[in-house]
mmCIF file of C-alpha atoms and ligand atoms in Angstrom:
data_model
loop_
_atom_site.group_PDB
_atom_site.id
_atom_site.type_symbol
_atom_site.label_atom_id
_atom_site.label_comp_id
_atom_site.label_asym_id
_atom_site.label_seq_id
_atom_site.Cartn_x
_atom_site.Cartn_y
_atom_site.Cartn_z
ATOM 1 C CA MET A 329 10.452 -35.695 7.642
ATOM 2 C CA ALA A 330 8.545 -33.503 10.117
ATOM 3 C CA ALA A 331 7.547 -30.051 8.830
ATOM 4 C CA ILE A 332 9.659 -27.150 10.104
ATOM 5 C CA THR A 333 7.527 -24.703 12.071
ATOM 6 C CA THR A 334 8.444 -21.159 13.054
ATOM 7 C CA THR A 335 7.861 -19.906 16.594
ATOM 8 C CA VAL A 336 6.437 -16.391 16.571
ATOM 9 C CA PRO A 337 7.356 -14.030 19.475
ATOM 10 C CA GLN A 338 4.504 -12.905 21.744
ATOM 11 C CA VAL A 339 3.381 -9.804 23.639
ATOM 12 C CA VAL A 340 1.306 -9.670 26.834
ATOM 13 C CA LEU A 341 -2.090 -7.946 26.627
ATOM 14 C CA GLN A 342 -2.122 -5.861 29.814
ATOM 15 C CA SER A 343 -5.867 -5.645 30.464
ATOM 16 C CA SER A 344 -6.662 -9.229 29.415
ATOM 17 C CA THR A 345 -7.908 -11.940 31.744
ATOM 18 C CA GLY A 346 -4.901 -13.964 32.923
ATOM 19 C CA GLN A 347 -2.395 -11.733 31.097
ATOM 20 C CA ARG A 348 -3.045 -13.427 27.759
ATOM 21 C CA ARG A 349 -0.121 -13.516 25.320
ATOM 22 C CA MET A 350 -0.648 -12.580 21.687
ATOM 23 C CA PRO A 351 1.711 -13.823 18.943
ATOM 24 C CA VAL A 352 3.033 -10.673 17.255
ATOM 25 C CA MET A 353 2.118 -11.977 13.833
ATOM 26 C CA GLY A 354 -1.287 -13.312 12.879
ATOM 27 C CA LEU A 355 -2.931 -14.503 9.692
ATOM 28 C CA GLY A 356 -5.553 -12.165 8.210
ATOM 29 C CA THR A 357 -8.727 -13.760 6.865
ATOM 30 C CA ALA A 358 -10.586 -10.902 5.136
ATOM 31 C CA PRO A 359 -12.120 -12.391 1.975
ATOM 32 C CA GLU A 360 -10.600 -11.717 -1.444
ATOM 33 C CA ALA A 361 -12.545 -12.649 -4.555
ATOM 34 C CA ALA A 362 -9.391 -13.716 -6.401
ATOM 35 C CA SER A 363 -8.280 -16.252 -3.777
ATOM 36 C CA LYS A 364 -8.246 -19.851 -5.030
ATOM 37 C CA VAL A 365 -7.482 -21.353 -1.606
ATOM 38 C CA SER A 366 -10.299 -21.826 0.917
ATOM 39 C CA THR A 367 -10.065 -20.229 4.364
ATOM 40 C CA LYS A 368 -10.239 -23.659 5.993
ATOM 41 C CA ASP A 369 -7.260 -24.969 3.980
ATOM 42 C CA ALA A 370 -5.300 -21.753 4.514
ATOM 43 C CA VAL A 371 -5.784 -21.767 8.296
ATOM 44 C CA LEU A 372 -4.856 -25.435 8.521
ATOM 45 C CA GLU A 373 -1.701 -24.872 6.457
ATOM 46 C CA ALA A 374 -0.860 -21.837 8.590
ATOM 47 C CA ILE A 375 -1.121 -23.897 11.786
ATOM 48 C CA LYS A 376 1.255 -26.449 10.249
ATOM 49 C CA GLN A 377 3.733 -23.659 9.528
ATOM 50 C CA GLY A 378 3.592 -22.209 13.053
ATOM 51 C CA TYR A 379 0.937 -19.486 12.865
ATOM 52 C CA ARG A 380 -1.011 -19.420 16.137
ATOM 53 C CA HIS A 381 -2.902 -16.133 15.789
ATOM 54 C CA PHE A 382 -5.908 -15.729 13.466
ATOM 55 C CA ASP A 383 -7.724 -12.509 12.722
ATOM 56 C CA ALA A 384 -11.376 -13.076 11.833
ATOM 57 C CA ALA A 385 -14.532 -10.948 11.948
ATOM 58 C CA ALA A 386 -18.253 -11.585 11.830
ATOM 59 C CA ALA A 387 -18.397 -9.447 8.667
ATOM 60 C CA TYR A 388 -15.795 -11.555 6.824
ATOM 61 C CA GLY A 389 -18.076 -14.606 6.756
ATOM 62 C CA VAL A 390 -15.103 -16.841 7.612
ATOM 63 C CA GLU A 391 -15.807 -17.801 11.224
ATOM 64 C CA LYS A 392 -17.280 -21.195 10.238
ATOM 65 C CA SER A 393 -14.233 -22.085 8.124
ATOM 66 C CA VAL A 394 -11.753 -20.879 10.765
ATOM 67 C CA GLY A 395 -13.600 -23.000 13.351
ATOM 68 C CA GLU A 396 -13.542 -26.061 11.103
ATOM 69 C CA ALA A 397 -9.804 -25.664 10.534
ATOM 70 C CA ILE A 398 -9.182 -25.397 14.297
ATOM 71 C CA ALA A 399 -11.302 -28.506 14.956
ATOM 72 C CA GLU A 400 -9.369 -30.415 12.294
ATOM 73 C CA ALA A 401 -5.997 -29.211 13.618
ATOM 74 C CA LEU A 402 -6.968 -30.578 17.034
ATOM 75 C CA GLN A 403 -8.119 -33.870 15.520
ATOM 76 C CA LEU A 404 -4.870 -34.206 13.551
ATOM 77 C CA GLY A 405 -2.827 -33.414 16.664
ATOM 78 C CA LEU A 406 -1.230 -30.321 15.053
ATOM 79 C CA ILE A 407 -2.031 -28.566 18.325
ATOM 80 C CA ALA A 408 -2.696 -30.215 21.682
ATOM 81 C CA SER A 409 -5.310 -27.724 22.835
ATOM 82 C CA ARG A 410 -7.320 -24.742 21.598
ATOM 83 C CA ASP A 411 -5.507 -22.681 24.252
ATOM 84 C CA GLU A 412 -2.408 -22.750 22.029
ATOM 85 C CA LEU A 413 -4.191 -20.484 19.562
ATOM 86 C CA PHE A 414 -5.034 -16.799 19.688
ATOM 87 C CA VAL A 415 -8.336 -16.139 17.935
ATOM 88 C CA THR A 416 -9.694 -12.651 17.274
ATOM 89 C CA SER A 417 -13.117 -11.759 15.952
ATOM 90 C CA LYS A 418 -14.890 -8.451 15.504
ATOM 91 C CA LEU A 419 -18.296 -6.988 16.159
ATOM 92 C CA TRP A 420 -19.978 -5.669 13.008
ATOM 93 C CA VAL A 421 -21.578 -2.225 12.912
ATOM 94 C CA THR A 422 -25.123 -3.650 12.826
ATOM 95 C CA ASP A 423 -24.513 -5.141 16.302
ATOM 96 C CA ASN A 424 -22.849 -2.027 17.699
ATOM 97 C CA HIS A 425 -25.777 -1.528 20.112
ATOM 98 C CA PRO A 426 -25.302 -2.232 23.853
ATOM 99 C CA HIS A 427 -28.039 -4.914 24.026
ATOM 100 C CA LEU A 428 -26.832 -6.780 20.903
ATOM 101 C CA ILE A 429 -23.175 -7.219 21.841
ATOM 102 C CA VAL A 430 -23.231 -10.273 24.145
ATOM 103 C CA PRO A 431 -25.605 -12.129 21.745
ATOM 104 C CA ALA A 432 -23.382 -11.204 18.768
ATOM 105 C CA LEU A 433 -20.307 -12.600 20.498
ATOM 106 C CA GLN A 434 -22.207 -15.755 21.505
ATOM 107 C CA LYS A 435 -23.200 -16.191 17.849
ATOM 108 C CA SER A 436 -19.572 -15.794 16.716
ATOM 109 C CA LEU A 437 -18.490 -18.393 19.283
ATOM 110 C CA ARG A 438 -21.123 -20.877 18.076
ATOM 111 C CA THR A 439 -20.020 -20.349 14.465
ATOM 112 C CA LEU A 440 -16.364 -20.783 15.422
ATOM 113 C CA GLN A 441 -17.200 -23.805 17.650
ATOM 114 C CA LEU A 442 -15.200 -22.126 20.443
ATOM 115 C CA GLU A 443 -15.908 -21.556 24.127
ATOM 116 C CA TYR A 444 -14.081 -18.231 24.212
ATOM 117 C CA LEU A 445 -12.285 -15.710 21.997
ATOM 118 C CA ASP A 446 -8.868 -14.364 22.841
ATOM 119 C CA LEU A 447 -9.758 -10.920 21.564
ATOM 120 C CA PHE A 448 -13.051 -9.300 20.616
ATOM 121 C CA LEU A 449 -12.874 -5.969 18.778
ATOM 122 C CA ILE A 450 -15.338 -3.242 17.855
ATOM 123 C CA HIS A 451 -14.708 -3.342 14.095
ATOM 124 C CA TRP A 452 -15.520 0.343 13.382
ATOM 125 C CA PRO A 453 -16.599 3.305 15.552
ATOM 126 C CA ILE A 454 -19.861 3.384 13.597
ATOM 127 C CA THR A 455 -23.350 2.040 14.373
ATOM 128 C CA THR A 456 -26.033 1.234 11.822
ATOM 129 C CA GLN A 457 -29.538 -0.153 12.055
ATOM 130 C CA PRO A 458 -29.468 -3.835 13.113
ATOM 131 C CA GLY A 459 -29.571 -6.339 10.251
ATOM 132 C CA GLY A 460 -27.382 -8.322 7.869
ATOM 133 C CA VAL A 461 -23.869 -7.378 6.744
ATOM 134 C CA LYS A 462 -23.742 -4.903 3.846
ATOM 135 C CA TYR A 463 -20.444 -3.626 2.520
ATOM 136 C CA PRO A 464 -19.819 -0.791 1.904
ATOM 137 C CA ILE A 465 -22.042 0.597 4.635
ATOM 138 C CA GLU A 466 -24.818 2.914 3.421
ATOM 139 C CA VAL A 467 -24.431 6.254 5.202
ATOM 140 C CA SER A 468 -28.225 6.582 5.320
ATOM 141 C CA GLU A 469 -28.330 3.576 7.713
ATOM 142 C CA ILE A 470 -25.935 5.104 10.275
ATOM 143 C CA VAL A 471 -27.347 5.923 13.713
ATOM 144 C CA GLU A 472 -25.651 7.410 16.786
ATOM 145 C CA PHE A 473 -22.730 5.379 18.169
ATOM 146 C CA ASP A 474 -23.327 5.014 21.932
ATOM 147 C CA MET A 475 -19.661 4.532 22.769
ATOM 148 C CA LYS A 476 -20.168 4.375 26.542
ATOM 149 C CA GLY A 477 -22.993 1.833 26.400
ATOM 150 C CA VAL A 478 -21.195 -0.248 23.787
ATOM 151 C CA TRP A 479 -17.940 -0.338 25.742
ATOM 152 C CA SER A 480 -19.767 -1.306 28.909
ATOM 153 C CA SER A 481 -21.244 -4.328 27.050
ATOM 154 C CA MET A 482 -17.794 -5.191 25.668
ATOM 155 C CA GLU A 483 -16.509 -5.173 29.273
ATOM 156 C CA GLU A 484 -19.400 -7.483 30.178
ATOM 157 C CA CYS A 485 -18.199 -9.923 27.476
ATOM 158 C CA GLN A 486 -14.781 -10.112 29.134
ATOM 159 C CA ARG A 487 -16.262 -10.420 32.651
ATOM 160 C CA LEU A 488 -18.492 -13.275 31.471
ATOM 161 C CA GLY A 489 -15.398 -15.124 30.201
ATOM 162 C CA LEU A 490 -16.623 -15.075 26.591
ATOM 163 C CA THR A 491 -13.370 -13.388 25.591
ATOM 164 C CA LYS A 492 -9.967 -13.003 27.270
ATOM 165 C CA ALA A 493 -9.514 -9.461 25.998
ATOM 166 C CA ILE A 494 -11.463 -6.648 24.368
ATOM 167 C CA GLY A 495 -10.379 -3.884 22.071
ATOM 168 C CA ILE A 496 -11.248 -1.573 19.259
ATOM 169 C CA SER A 497 -10.376 -1.103 15.625
ATOM 170 C CA ASN A 498 -10.106 2.023 13.492
ATOM 171 C CA PHE A 499 -10.196 4.384 16.500
ATOM 172 C CA SER A 500 -8.472 7.782 16.276
ATOM 173 C CA ILE A 501 -6.677 9.324 19.291
ATOM 174 C CA LYS A 502 -9.700 11.590 19.835
ATOM 175 C CA LYS A 503 -12.123 8.656 20.006
ATOM 176 C CA LEU A 504 -9.746 6.657 22.199
ATOM 177 C CA GLU A 505 -9.443 9.561 24.641
ATOM 178 C CA LYS A 506 -13.224 9.630 24.930
ATOM 179 C CA LEU A 507 -13.399 5.878 25.483
ATOM 180 C CA LEU A 508 -10.644 5.979 28.124
ATOM 181 C CA SER A 509 -12.578 8.632 30.047
ATOM 182 C CA PHE A 510 -15.180 6.013 31.088
ATOM 183 C CA ALA A 511 -13.562 2.605 30.459
ATOM 184 C CA THR A 512 -13.114 0.367 33.498
ATOM 185 C CA ILE A 513 -11.229 -2.117 31.308
ATOM 186 C CA THR A 514 -8.662 -0.406 29.069
ATOM 187 C CA PRO A 515 -8.846 -1.727 25.498
ATOM 188 C CA ALA A 516 -6.064 -4.282 25.091
ATOM 189 C CA VAL A 517 -5.660 -3.600 21.369
ATOM 190 C CA ASN A 518 -6.405 -0.976 18.716
ATOM 191 C CA GLN A 519 -6.308 -2.624 15.272
ATOM 192 C CA VAL A 520 -5.593 0.000 12.628
ATOM 193 C CA GLU A 521 -3.917 0.372 9.261
ATOM 194 C CA VAL A 522 -0.136 0.612 9.663
ATOM 195 C CA ASN A 523 2.323 -0.031 6.867
ATOM 196 C CA LEU A 524 5.392 1.644 5.428
ATOM 197 C CA GLY A 525 3.114 3.917 3.402
ATOM 198 C CA TRP A 526 0.984 4.908 6.446
ATOM 199 C CA GLN A 527 3.220 4.800 9.484
ATOM 200 C CA GLN A 528 0.831 6.317 12.089
ATOM 201 C CA VAL A 529 3.553 7.731 14.360
ATOM 202 C CA LYS A 530 1.267 9.816 16.648
ATOM 203 C CA LEU A 531 -1.363 7.117 17.194
ATOM 204 C CA ARG A 532 1.360 4.581 17.966
ATOM 205 C CA GLU A 533 2.937 6.888 20.562
ATOM 206 C CA PHE A 534 -0.426 7.534 22.187
ATOM 207 C CA CYS A 535 -1.321 3.834 22.393
ATOM 208 C CA LYS A 536 2.108 2.910 23.767
ATOM 209 C CA GLU A 537 1.743 5.481 26.547
ATOM 210 C CA LYS A 538 -1.672 4.010 27.473
ATOM 211 C CA GLY A 539 -0.503 0.369 27.387
ATOM 212 C CA ILE A 540 -2.654 -0.400 24.322
ATOM 213 C CA VAL A 541 -1.117 -2.805 21.805
ATOM 214 C CA ILE A 542 -1.435 -1.782 18.151
ATOM 215 C CA THR A 543 -2.202 -4.472 15.621
ATOM 216 C CA ALA A 544 -1.364 -3.335 12.107
ATOM 217 C CA PHE A 545 -3.784 -4.345 9.388
ATOM 218 C CA SER A 546 -3.003 -4.226 5.665
ATOM 219 C CA PRO A 547 0.710 -4.434 6.592
ATOM 220 C CA LEU A 548 1.570 -4.916 2.907
ATOM 221 C CA ARG A 549 -1.040 -2.370 1.770
ATOM 222 C CA LYS A 550 -2.999 -5.356 0.473
ATOM 223 C CA GLY A 551 0.103 -6.804 -1.117
ATOM 224 C CA ALA A 552 -0.167 -7.541 -4.781
ATOM 225 C CA SER A 553 -3.940 -7.502 -4.811
ATOM 226 C CA ARG A 554 -4.677 -4.022 -6.185
ATOM 227 C CA GLY A 555 -2.880 -2.235 -9.023
ATOM 228 C CA GLU A 556 0.018 0.042 -8.157
ATOM 229 C CA ASN A 557 1.066 -0.279 -4.535
ATOM 230 C CA LEU A 558 2.907 2.387 -2.525
ATOM 231 C CA VAL A 559 5.064 -0.224 -0.782
ATOM 232 C CA MET A 560 5.091 -3.412 -2.861
ATOM 233 C CA ASP A 561 6.069 -1.440 -6.008
ATOM 234 C CA ASN A 562 8.392 0.960 -4.199
ATOM 235 C CA ASP A 563 11.892 1.402 -5.677
ATOM 236 C CA ILE A 564 13.460 2.314 -2.314
ATOM 237 C CA LEU A 565 12.072 -0.855 -0.744
ATOM 238 C CA LYS A 566 13.116 -2.943 -3.732
ATOM 239 C CA GLU A 567 16.674 -1.720 -3.185
ATOM 240 C CA LEU A 568 16.538 -2.582 0.544
ATOM 241 C CA ALA A 569 15.050 -5.994 -0.156
ATOM 242 C CA ASP A 570 17.775 -6.813 -2.708
ATOM 243 C CA ALA A 571 20.517 -5.658 -0.325
ATOM 244 C CA HIS A 572 19.191 -7.971 2.424
ATOM 245 C CA GLY A 573 18.399 -10.866 0.074
ATOM 246 C CA LYS A 574 14.747 -10.606 1.258
ATOM 247 C CA THR A 575 11.459 -9.703 -0.382
ATOM 248 C CA ILE A 576 9.688 -6.345 -0.060
ATOM 249 C CA ALA A 577 6.955 -8.071 1.968
ATOM 250 C CA GLN A 578 9.590 -9.276 4.435
ATOM 251 C CA ILE A 579 11.059 -5.754 4.734
ATOM 252 C CA CYS A 580 7.540 -4.427 5.468
ATOM 253 C CA LEU A 581 6.852 -7.019 8.168
ATOM 254 C CA ARG A 582 10.317 -6.796 9.730
ATOM 255 C CA TRP A 583 9.864 -3.014 10.038
ATOM 256 C CA LEU A 584 6.552 -3.526 11.891
ATOM 257 C CA TYR A 585 8.231 -6.033 14.215
ATOM 258 C CA GLU A 586 11.095 -3.627 14.951
ATOM 259 C CA GLN A 587 8.533 -0.916 15.779
ATOM 260 C CA GLY A 588 7.247 -3.194 18.556
ATOM 261 C CA LEU A 589 3.899 -3.659 16.795
ATOM 262 C CA THR A 590 1.769 -6.729 16.247
ATOM 263 C CA PHE A 591 0.402 -7.305 12.736
ATOM 264 C CA VAL A 592 -1.955 -9.446 10.696
ATOM 265 C CA ALA A 593 -0.809 -10.148 7.145
ATOM 266 C CA LYS A 594 -2.963 -12.147 4.818
ATOM 267 C CA SER A 595 -1.620 -14.756 2.452
ATOM 268 C CA TYR A 596 -3.458 -17.932 1.548
ATOM 269 C CA ASP A 597 -0.525 -19.029 -0.631
ATOM 270 C CA LYS A 598 1.634 -21.671 1.056
ATOM 271 C CA GLU A 599 4.990 -20.185 -0.078
ATOM 272 C CA ARG A 600 4.141 -16.558 0.707
ATOM 273 C CA MET A 601 2.621 -17.554 4.048
ATOM 274 C CA ASN A 602 5.946 -19.160 4.915
ATOM 275 C CA GLN A 603 7.975 -16.259 3.513
ATOM 276 C CA ASN A 604 6.059 -13.844 5.761
ATOM 277 C CA LEU A 605 7.070 -15.824 8.834
ATOM 278 C CA GLN A 606 10.798 -15.568 8.038
ATOM 279 C CA ILE A 607 11.403 -12.167 9.581
ATOM 280 C CA PHE A 608 12.532 -12.840 13.125
ATOM 281 C CA ASP A 609 16.280 -13.514 12.743
ATOM 282 C CA TRP A 610 17.707 -10.512 10.894
ATOM 283 C CA SER A 611 17.519 -6.705 11.219
ATOM 284 C CA LEU A 612 17.163 -3.480 9.310
ATOM 285 C CA THR A 613 20.075 -1.035 9.481
ATOM 286 C CA GLU A 614 20.212 2.653 10.393
ATOM 287 C CA ASP A 615 20.712 3.430 6.737
ATOM 288 C CA ASP A 616 17.559 1.439 5.881
ATOM 289 C CA TYR A 617 15.622 3.593 8.350
ATOM 290 C CA LYS A 618 16.837 6.778 6.643
ATOM 291 C CA LYS A 619 15.539 5.498 3.330
ATOM 292 C CA ILE A 620 12.269 4.303 4.873
ATOM 293 C CA SER A 621 11.636 7.819 6.225
ATOM 294 C CA GLU A 622 11.477 9.085 2.617
ATOM 295 C CA ILE A 623 8.440 6.964 1.688
ATOM 296 C CA HIS A 624 5.386 9.010 0.749
ATOM 297 C CA GLN A 625 2.581 8.717 3.357
ATOM 298 C CA ASP A 626 -1.073 8.162 2.454
ATOM 299 C CA ARG A 627 -3.878 6.224 4.157
ATOM 300 C CA LEU A 628 -4.988 3.227 2.060
ATOM 301 C CA ILE A 629 -8.261 2.294 3.797
ATOM 302 C CA LYS A 630 -10.250 5.541 3.814
ATOM 303 C CA GLY A 631 -13.363 4.050 5.443
ATOM 304 C CA PRO A 632 -16.081 1.409 5.105
ATOM 305 C CA THR A 633 -18.937 3.696 4.050
ATOM 306 C CA LYS A 634 -20.382 4.950 0.793
ATOM 307 C CA PRO A 635 -19.887 7.903 0.539
ATOM 308 C CA LEU A 636 -16.905 8.302 2.906
ATOM 309 C CA LEU A 637 -17.499 10.044 6.255
ATOM 310 C CA ASN A 638 -15.701 13.359 6.783
ATOM 311 C CA ASP A 639 -15.137 12.920 10.517
ATOM 312 C CA LEU A 640 -14.174 9.219 10.720
ATOM 313 C CA TRP A 641 -10.471 9.864 11.364
ATOM 314 C CA ASP A 642 -10.889 13.188 13.201
ATOM 315 C CA GLU A 643 -8.361 14.696 10.788
ATOM 316 C CA GLU A 644 -5.518 12.720 12.372
HETATM 317 P P1 NAP B 2164 -2.234 -7.357 3.424
HETATM 318 O O1 NAP B 2164 -1.987 -8.442 4.404
HETATM 319 O O2 NAP B 2164 -1.430 -6.116 3.508
HETATM 320 O O3 NAP B 2164 -2.112 -7.927 1.936
HETATM 321 C C1 NAP B 2164 -2.776 -9.085 1.532
HETATM 322 C C2 NAP B 2164 -2.444 -9.335 0.061
HETATM 323 O O4 NAP B 2164 -1.040 -9.436 -0.091
HETATM 324 C C3 NAP B 2164 -3.039 -10.613 -0.484
HETATM 325 O O5 NAP B 2164 -3.551 -10.321 -1.760
HETATM 326 C C4 NAP B 2164 -1.849 -11.568 -0.584
HETATM 327 O O6 NAP B 2164 -1.997 -12.426 -1.696
HETATM 328 C C5 NAP B 2164 -0.680 -10.620 -0.789
HETATM 329 N N1 NAP B 2164 0.545 -11.118 -0.131
HETATM 330 C C6 NAP B 2164 0.684 -11.629 1.107
HETATM 331 N N2 NAP B 2164 1.968 -11.939 1.360
HETATM 332 C C7 NAP B 2164 2.660 -11.609 0.255
HETATM 333 C C8 NAP B 2164 4.029 -11.717 -0.102
HETATM 334 N N3 NAP B 2164 4.927 -12.202 0.738
HETATM 335 N N4 NAP B 2164 4.394 -11.275 -1.344
HETATM 336 C C9 NAP B 2164 3.485 -10.776 -2.227
HETATM 337 N N5 NAP B 2164 2.168 -10.649 -1.939
HETATM 338 C C10 NAP B 2164 1.760 -11.075 -0.712
HETATM 339 O O7 NAP B 2164 -3.751 -6.845 3.406
HETATM 340 P P2 NAP B 2164 -5.152 -7.079 4.074
HETATM 341 O O8 NAP B 2164 -5.709 -8.421 3.744
HETATM 342 O O9 NAP B 2164 -5.886 -5.846 3.742
HETATM 343 O O10 NAP B 2164 -4.875 -7.027 5.643
HETATM 344 C C11 NAP B 2164 -4.542 -8.165 6.390
HETATM 345 C C12 NAP B 2164 -5.638 -8.509 7.365
HETATM 346 O O11 NAP B 2164 -5.922 -7.411 8.230
HETATM 347 C C13 NAP B 2164 -7.000 -8.833 6.733
HETATM 348 O O12 NAP B 2164 -7.029 -10.096 6.108
HETATM 349 C C14 NAP B 2164 -7.892 -8.690 7.953
HETATM 350 O O13 NAP B 2164 -7.795 -9.844 8.770
HETATM 351 C C15 NAP B 2164 -7.276 -7.471 8.632
HETATM 352 N N6 NAP B 2164 -7.948 -6.194 8.268
HETATM 353 C C16 NAP B 2164 -8.676 -5.559 9.221
HETATM 354 C C17 NAP B 2164 -9.332 -4.377 8.932
HETATM 355 C C18 NAP B 2164 -10.117 -3.673 10.012
HETATM 356 O O14 NAP B 2164 -10.920 -2.775 9.691
HETATM 357 N N7 NAP B 2164 -9.926 -4.006 11.265
HETATM 358 C C19 NAP B 2164 -9.225 -3.797 7.639
HETATM 359 C C20 NAP B 2164 -8.453 -4.451 6.685
HETATM 360 C C21 NAP B 2164 -7.816 -5.649 7.016
HETATM 361 P P3 NAP B 2164 -1.801 -14.056 -1.583
HETATM 362 O O15 NAP B 2164 -2.882 -14.545 -0.651
HETATM 363 O O16 NAP B 2164 -2.001 -14.487 -2.991
HETATM 364 O O17 NAP B 2164 -0.415 -14.268 -1.070
#
């Protein structure tokens, strides 16, 4: 019997070349030490299930595996062409220098075995000395972030056809306003943390007004991966999930979908990967929304540096 695949709705990225469409839900690929499944196997399984959008980054060290999975999916005939997929990667802070950006993207493309990306993002509004990936970032290695020069090189990447769209990640409204003051290509996407425990109402309104799509990362607040979790262990959400006959993860993802957002959830587990896709044919009620508004708000991802930077989020 043929496997049942889910079709994920799409949104158009306004400033992309050829009005590229992005599936609202993508698979995250940030590494987790505890994961027993390889990225290659996970991406291949995800393609079988209907995922078409993959969120990678140079810093995750997964581009080779994502590329191998795509090559195998093509070989197996799971997809007819690479164009059926939406592949994102991100520029690491060590390459956040105007002259290093085109070479960094070319390196990502070689590692992924792809001719173009669908979306290339500035991972963080931070620049460090060039070099290898270190995480967390040492504050002593931070240098000035030349936002204008960097964005101009990102625009060059899109003009050269190396990517269909460009965007940013972890940008506050203040930083976005600065970027928009000189951008000739509006960022297509701002990828930021959004989940039921960090709902980001103001940033979402701002981006909507500017035609910038938000992609929510950590939509489950890292799911079950870290101790007590403001959403996955939340009694209000447990009640909602039981009433709908769904899981808390599905309530979280359905809420993001109903907000008109795109999102990248990570599961390398076959069952949970499938569960996360089953959110497009039911709805939350008005009463659910009242309960959701009571959830305590607190940012999960405070920053990538050690120690944390005081001005990273501009107090938003
Ligand atoms: P997440 O998607 O909120 O949570 C992932 C965790 O949840 C995994 O441990 C996963 O475990 C578990 N999980 C997934 N589905 C589940 C379900 N239905 N029920 C129970 N547990 C479930 O967190 P994330 O990985 O932090 O964020 C997702 C992606 O966003 C990343 O992989 C990355 O691509 C991107 N991201 C970007 C940035 C940025 O700075 N731009 C920052 C963070 C993340 P199993 O695999 O065992 O299911």
